[in-house]
Amino acid sequence: MLLSLDFSGDVPIYQQLRNQIVLGIAAGDLRPGEKLPTIRALSSELGINMMTVSKAYQILKQEGYIASDRRSGAWVAPRTDEGAALRKLEDALRLIVAEARVSGIGLDTVEEIIRNLYSRPS
Amino acid sequence: MDFLMTAMMGLILYAIMIPLYFFSANYRLPKKNIILGVTVPYAHHQDAEVEAISKIYLRRLRLVTLGCLVLGAPAFFVPMSVQILIMLTVLLLYIAGGFLVFVRANRALMTIKRQSGWQGTHTVPAVADFRAMEEKSRPLPRLLFILPCLVAAVPLVPLVQQVIQGRVVWDEVLAYALTVIWIPLILVLSEAIRRQNAEIVGAVSDLNVILTRIRRREYLRCMALTVWLLALTGLAIWFQTRVSEFFFLALMLILTVVVVVYAFKAEFAVRRAQEKYTKLVGDTLAVDDDEYWLWGYFYHNKNDKRLIIKERVGIDMGLNLAKPLGLICMLLAGLALIAMPLIGVWMVAEEFTPIEYSVEGNVVTAAHLTAREFDLGEHFEIDVIDVFPSGTRTMGTAIGTLRKGNFNFEGIGPAYALLHTDRPPFVVITAEDGQVLVFNFVAVFEPLLR
């Protein structure tokens, strides 16, 4: 799993971290049960604040992508709650599909983009 | 024998300068897509303009090296202090000259990079590879650190015996004890190095893991060698009086060569791996943080929270100059480098300033750069000896024939000396308070003999 940050971009660092870990899980680079680096190690590796990494991990935990405890650190959570994930996907797509319709993008094109993204997650 | 000793000292300069040349020349070869401190896309490594800059860099570096080798040649034919002055000045000139040549090449390549639009918009300055991060180099056997600790403690045994017998040699005990204390500190540091940042050469995690392992392992070995060097140097200094000065110098030269050779071997092992894997992975990952590297050499990144960073090429570590402490440390290091020849100036003054003694009543004044007074008291003993006694230097100067400072002489014990060893006889004065002074015997001491 390779993770890269762009300090000059508009996306906050914690959001970049969160997004890339989700992409890593989707691409199979991070498998369920696989341990994630500690907050201290990852912040030191990227030269960013520990709080930033902690915030990204908290969001990932709330979203159910990772689990953690004090002793074992953080690891990729097994995907069990498919219903919740579907609901979240529908919510996220609703706005994107609406924007596509306003822009005049056809259903076929939207489907093709999603198909491509699904086969190449990262 | 004197010529051999001078030659050996002179060789130390060449033993440092020649490996430095290869170290600097190697910057022109691409490692992690970095050439002369500039990130160049893989497809452009062989471009004619890039190769032209590399060739000019190498030619200029060779000129600087040759010039400094010639400038350093007189160091083989002059007294020790002048020799050290020449060596340190030439070394400073070489470091400064080599750096200027590097900066010029870096600027030229950076201009080409900008003009050619090689600065990709998709490049990223910070990358982490989870697998490479998890790589944990095997720790070196503890015995490798415990044994030198014991070796470094050898000189302490007789010294502690002397302390028990009431002969105060605390400064000498402290000097050797410091060597012993350094070793566990390096052991702690080596643990931190086992967890230092991962090496990333491209988007192939397996290669990143291997490169990280090579770097950490070589670093650990260097630490182990440093520990042994500290221990053996301490031992060599302790042996200094038991063996000839020539043997001591030869031993120090061998130790210097071993350390320099091994440090460069480690550096080049990492550089070779970086070069090899760059060829294997190509442009699989567009890491480009050139904007944070001033002249391709100094790291300055306000977004980076780290103070100590690893250099992009090779095994070395560096400082983030955006951190106040990093900037202060770098300025101090720069000042220390510039001040290097001053050590030589001071040594020349030490060696060639004449010693002056004067006696007024029971007070002896010995002057050499600064004057020092010794009150002998009413009841003192004075003796004249023809042969300079052997002994160890606790704290002070020993340049050429000059001996100045605290010594522990055989048959005399701890004493303060200010004399030239080639001008016998010598006067040994034991003051009322027990302090022992050893000087050249000159006319001013004659009244004290009566």
Short mmCIF file of C-alpha atoms in Angstrom, two decimals, chain B residues 29 49 67 73 87 124 155 174 196 229 235 243 301 375 377 407 435 442:
data_model
loop_
_atom_site.label_atom_id
_atom_site.label_comp_id
_atom_site.label_asym_id
_atom_site.label_seq_id
_atom_site.Cartn_x
_atom_site.Cartn_y
_atom_site.Cartn_z
CA LEU B 29 24.38 9.03 -11.47
CA GLU B 49 21.75 18.23 -22.10
CA GLY B 67 44.16 21.55 -7.25
CA ALA B 73 51.48 18.35 -0.91
CA MET B 87 45.63 19.98 6.02
CA VAL B 124 3.78 14.34 -4.74
CA PRO B 155 42.27 1.87 30.92
CA LEU B 174 36.66 11.13 33.52
CA GLN B 196 13.98 5.36 10.63
CA LEU B 229 36.47 2.79 16.93
CA LEU B 235 42.79 2.03 24.23
CA VAL B 243 54.60 2.15 22.68
CA ASN B 301 9.89 22.38 4.38
CA ASP B 375 53.38 29.34 44.56
CA GLY B 377 55.47 27.64 49.48
CA PHE B 407 50.64 14.61 32.54
CA GLN B 435 51.74 19.94 43.20
CA VAL B 442 67.12 27.21 32.75
#
